[in-house]
mmCIF file of C-alpha atoms in Angstrom:
data_model
loop_
_atom_site.group_PDB
_atom_site.id
_atom_site.type_symbol
_atom_site.label_atom_id
_atom_site.label_comp_id
_atom_site.label_asym_id
_atom_site.label_seq_id
_atom_site.Cartn_x
_atom_site.Cartn_y
_atom_site.Cartn_z
ATOM 1 C CA PHE X 1 7.555 -9.154 -9.033
ATOM 2 C CA LEU X 2 7.689 -5.901 -10.948
ATOM 3 C CA PHE X 3 5.848 -2.777 -9.854
ATOM 4 C CA GLY X 4 4.837 0.409 -11.632
ATOM 5 C CA THR X 5 2.263 3.158 -11.105
ATOM 6 C CA MET X 6 1.341 6.520 -12.508
ATOM 7 C CA ARG X 7 -0.957 8.854 -10.564
ATOM 8 C CA LEU X 8 -2.960 11.754 -11.976
ATOM 9 C CA GLY X 9 -3.520 14.899 -9.920
ATOM 10 C CA ARG X 10 -4.239 18.598 -10.191
ATOM 11 C CA GLU X 11 -7.836 18.008 -11.255
ATOM 12 C CA TRP X 12 -6.791 15.022 -13.431
ATOM 13 C CA LYS X 13 -4.626 17.265 -15.636
ATOM 14 C CA ALA X 14 -1.072 16.136 -14.794
ATOM 15 C CA VAL X 15 0.958 13.092 -13.767
ATOM 16 C CA THR X 16 1.954 13.863 -10.176
ATOM 17 C CA ASN X 17 3.505 10.556 -9.090
ATOM 18 C CA GLU X 18 5.423 7.820 -10.929
ATOM 19 C CA GLN X 19 6.794 4.661 -9.323
ATOM 20 C CA ILE X 20 8.801 1.721 -10.579
ATOM 21 C CA GLY X 21 10.242 -1.167 -8.623
ATOM 22 C CA PHE X 22 10.815 -4.873 -8.118
ATOM 23 C CA GLY X 23 10.749 -7.391 -5.316
ATOM 24 C CA VAL X 24 10.528 -10.974 -4.187
ATOM 25 C CA THR X 25 7.946 -12.651 -1.939
ATOM 26 C CA LYS X 26 8.494 -15.850 0.057
ATOM 27 C CA ARG X 27 5.860 -17.853 1.923
ATOM 28 C CA PHE X 28 7.532 -19.920 4.648
ATOM 29 C CA VAL X 29 4.575 -21.711 6.191
ATOM 30 C CA SER X 30 0.858 -21.515 5.717
ATOM 31 C CA GLY X 31 -0.215 -18.149 7.043
ATOM 32 C CA PHE X 32 3.159 -16.335 7.038
ATOM 33 C CA GLY X 33 5.026 -14.560 4.278
ATOM 34 C CA THR X 34 7.803 -12.048 3.750
ATOM 35 C CA THR X 35 8.594 -9.588 0.992
ATOM 36 C CA LEU X 36 11.751 -7.664 0.152
ATOM 37 C CA SER X 37 11.364 -4.942 -2.462
ATOM 38 C CA TYR X 38 12.752 -1.696 -3.892
ATOM 39 C CA ARG X 39 10.890 1.279 -5.423
ATOM 40 C CA HIS X 40 11.956 4.523 -7.039
ATOM 41 C CA LEU X 41 9.375 7.336 -6.908
ATOM 42 C CA HIS X 42 9.314 10.666 -8.667
ATOM 43 C CA THR X 43 6.680 13.095 -7.376
ATOM 44 C CA GLU X 44 5.617 16.554 -8.432
ATOM 45 C CA ALA X 45 2.434 17.198 -6.413
ATOM 46 C CA ILE X 46 3.161 20.930 -6.502
ATOM 47 C CA PRO X 47 4.269 22.306 -9.902
ATOM 48 C CA GLY X 48 8.049 22.813 -9.958
ATOM 49 C CA ARG X 49 8.633 20.945 -6.663
ATOM 50 C CA HIS X 50 10.233 17.607 -7.584
ATOM 51 C CA VAL X 51 10.823 14.838 -5.031
ATOM 52 C CA ASN X 52 12.957 11.753 -5.784
ATOM 53 C CA ASP X 53 12.475 8.940 -3.317
ATOM 54 C CA ASP X 54 14.286 5.566 -3.209
ATOM 55 C CA ARG X 55 12.713 3.001 -0.875
ATOM 56 C CA LEU X 56 13.777 -0.417 0.382
ATOM 57 C CA PHE X 57 10.929 -2.392 1.982
ATOM 58 C CA ALA X 58 10.980 -5.448 4.236
ATOM 59 C CA ASP X 59 7.558 -6.933 5.056
ATOM 60 C CA ALA X 60 6.522 -9.641 7.500
ATOM 61 C CA THR X 61 2.883 -10.677 7.102
ATOM 62 C CA PRO X 62 1.101 -13.226 9.262
ATOM 63 C CA ARG X 63 -2.412 -14.293 8.220
ATOM 64 C CA PHE X 64 -4.932 -15.649 10.705
ATOM 65 C CA GLU X 65 -8.007 -17.618 9.615
ATOM 66 C CA LEU X 66 -11.011 -16.621 11.729
ATOM 67 C CA ARG X 67 -14.602 -17.813 11.852
ATOM 68 C CA ARG X 68 -17.089 -17.378 9.011
ATOM 69 C CA ARG X 69 -14.400 -17.487 6.287
ATOM 70 C CA LEU X 70 -12.825 -14.268 7.601
ATOM 71 C CA THR X 71 -9.068 -13.707 7.438
ATOM 72 C CA LEU X 72 -7.074 -11.215 9.501
ATOM 73 C CA VAL X 73 -3.897 -9.993 7.758
ATOM 74 C CA ASP X 74 -1.278 -8.092 9.800
ATOM 75 C CA ARG X 75 1.347 -6.625 7.448
ATOM 76 C CA ASN X 76 4.370 -5.126 9.231
ATOM 77 C CA ARG X 77 6.505 -3.046 6.874
ATOM 78 C CA PHE X 78 9.921 -1.539 7.579
ATOM 79 C CA GLU X 79 10.779 1.087 4.995
ATOM 80 C CA TRP X 80 14.211 2.684 4.552
ATOM 81 C CA ARG X 81 14.051 5.823 2.422
ATOM 82 C CA ARG X 82 16.398 8.237 0.699
ATOM 83 C CA VAL X 83 14.388 11.354 -0.158
ATOM 84 C CA ASN X 84 16.293 13.964 -2.191
ATOM 85 C CA GLY X 85 19.527 12.670 -0.599
ATOM 86 C CA SER X 86 18.350 12.507 3.056
ATOM 87 C CA PHE X 87 17.991 9.132 4.815
ATOM 88 C CA MET X 88 15.047 8.228 7.046
ATOM 89 C CA TYR X 89 12.867 5.263 7.927
ATOM 90 C CA ARG X 90 9.206 4.441 8.522
ATOM 91 C CA TYR X 91 7.382 1.581 10.183
ATOM 92 C CA ARG X 92 3.952 0.804 8.743
ATOM 93 C CA ASN X 93 1.418 -1.558 10.288
ATOM 94 C CA ARG X 94 -1.611 -2.507 8.192
ATOM 95 C CA ILE X 95 -4.372 -4.566 9.773
ATOM 96 C CA GLN X 96 -6.813 -5.975 7.221
ATOM 97 C CA LEU X 97 -9.966 -8.039 7.560
ATOM 98 C CA GLU X 98 -11.059 -9.880 4.405
ATOM 99 C CA ARG X 99 -13.525 -12.534 3.372
ATOM 100 C CA VAL X 100 -13.760 -14.652 0.231
ATOM 101 C CA VAL X 101 -17.182 -14.342 -1.395
ATOM 102 C CA ASP X 102 -18.244 -16.498 -4.343
ATOM 103 C CA VAL X 103 -20.414 -14.585 -6.827
ATOM 104 C CA ARG X 104 -21.502 -16.716 -9.759
ATOM 105 C CA GLU X 105 -18.209 -18.087 -11.058
ATOM 106 C CA ARG X 106 -16.024 -15.329 -9.605
ATOM 107 C CA ARG X 107 -14.263 -15.307 -6.253
ATOM 108 C CA LEU X 108 -14.336 -11.752 -4.824
ATOM 109 C CA VAL X 109 -12.302 -10.748 -1.771
ATOM 110 C CA PRO X 110 -13.879 -7.693 -0.110
ATOM 111 C CA TYR X 111 -11.751 -6.125 2.624
ATOM 112 C CA ALA X 112 -11.475 -3.313 5.144
ATOM 113 C CA ALA X 113 -8.092 -2.136 6.436
ATOM 114 C CA TYR X 114 -6.399 0.388 8.705
ATOM 115 C CA GLU X 115 -2.738 1.406 8.333
ATOM 116 C CA ALA X 116 -0.664 3.538 10.716
ATOM 117 C CA PHE X 117 2.734 5.065 9.793
ATOM 118 C CA TYR X 118 5.545 5.824 12.245
ATOM 119 C CA ASP X 119 7.963 8.319 10.639
ATOM 120 C CA SER X 120 11.508 8.822 11.963
ATOM 121 C CA ARG X 121 11.596 12.408 10.663
ATOM 122 C CA PHE X 122 8.866 13.411 13.106
ATOM 123 C CA ARG X 123 9.357 10.705 15.753
ATOM 124 C CA ALA X 124 5.594 10.214 15.665
ATOM 125 C CA TRP X 125 2.713 8.230 14.225
ATOM 126 C CA SER X 126 2.078 10.851 11.581
ATOM 127 C CA ARG X 127 -0.148 9.227 8.938
ATOM 128 C CA HIS X 128 -3.241 7.014 9.111
ATOM 129 C CA GLN X 129 -5.202 5.391 6.300
ATOM 130 C CA LEU X 130 -8.571 3.623 6.141
ATOM 131 C CA TYR X 131 -9.323 1.371 3.161
ATOM 132 C CA THR X 132 -12.286 -0.527 1.869
ATOM 133 C CA GLY X 133 -12.369 -2.397 -1.389
ATOM 134 C CA THR X 134 -12.482 -5.700 -3.170
ATOM 135 C CA ARG X 135 -10.026 -7.834 -5.116
ATOM 136 C CA LEU X 136 -11.376 -9.502 -8.226
ATOM 137 C CA PRO X 137 -9.275 -12.262 -9.802
ATOM 138 C CA LEU X 138 -9.692 -11.971 -13.577
ATOM 139 C CA SER X 139 -7.459 -14.931 -14.411
ATOM 140 C CA LYS X 140 -4.852 -17.101 -12.720
ATOM 141 C CA ARG X 141 -2.263 -14.298 -12.983
ATOM 142 C CA VAL X 142 -4.305 -11.061 -13.191
ATOM 143 C CA THR X 143 -6.200 -9.404 -10.321
ATOM 144 C CA LEU X 144 -8.109 -6.126 -10.224
ATOM 145 C CA ASP X 145 -8.267 -4.327 -6.872
ATOM 146 C CA LEU X 146 -10.938 -1.596 -6.635
ATOM 147 C CA PHE X 147 -10.767 0.525 -3.478
ATOM 148 C CA TYR X 148 -11.577 3.701 -1.565
ATOM 149 C CA MET X 149 -8.972 5.160 0.805
ATOM 150 C CA HIS X 150 -9.248 8.001 3.328
ATOM 151 C CA GLN X 151 -5.950 9.390 4.661
ATOM 152 C CA TRP X 152 -5.241 11.868 7.394
ATOM 153 C CA ASP X 153 -1.716 13.136 7.928
ATOM 154 C CA ARG X 154 -0.598 15.555 10.647
ATOM 155 C CA ARG X 155 2.393 16.736 8.587
ATOM 156 C CA ALA X 156 1.046 17.026 5.033
ATOM 157 C CA PHE X 157 -1.039 19.611 3.257
ATOM 158 C CA PRO X 158 -3.818 18.962 2.689
ATOM 159 C CA GLY X 159 -4.059 16.900 5.873
ATOM 160 C CA TYR X 160 -6.949 14.809 4.565
ATOM 161 C CA ILE X 161 -7.323 13.147 1.194
ATOM 162 C CA ASP X 162 -9.837 10.735 -0.287
ATOM 163 C CA VAL X 163 -8.844 8.362 -3.098
ATOM 164 C CA VAL X 164 -10.867 6.098 -5.350
ATOM 165 C CA GLY X 165 -8.496 3.717 -7.054
ATOM 166 C CA ALA X 166 -8.003 0.701 -9.255
ATOM 167 C CA LEU X 167 -4.872 -1.438 -9.051
ATOM 168 C CA TRP X 168 -4.018 -4.142 -11.605
ATOM 169 C CA ARG X 169 -1.817 -6.977 -10.361
ATOM 170 C CA VAL X 170 -0.108 -9.144 -12.944
ATOM 171 C CA GLU X 171 1.944 -12.073 -11.642
ATOM 172 C CA PHE X 172 4.638 -13.742 -13.725
#
């Protein structure tokens, strides 16, 4: 897969984050998959303060089918990073509960998720994120993910952020 994002900030007046990357996903058995990917990020959240970040990700994601058409997804991500020349790593665990809902002729997937980040720079669980949203398949290869995310981070300023987002997924 290919990956790219552009994020607006500073009251919607400037591009503050750009990402580009690629990866490969493999499903071994029903309910378990892995992903290996790379991303390059360029960030300028504060004017004049540039951050270049190269990331290598390795994911292991079991999926558990529960009652009432609910699915529990437990993504475990190991992330090796080179930020402005310094090496570090993070472990990220995202627990997600989702349910397929048929609305007319569309199959929506509403979800709620929690993700915790362990950061080697701080030797602590420093960031936490809560998500709620829904995935809407628009075609066999295109999905729209609409979401709200609340983040609190003991090491960042501001420590709390709220995000309303839309993510397009195009599979080749």
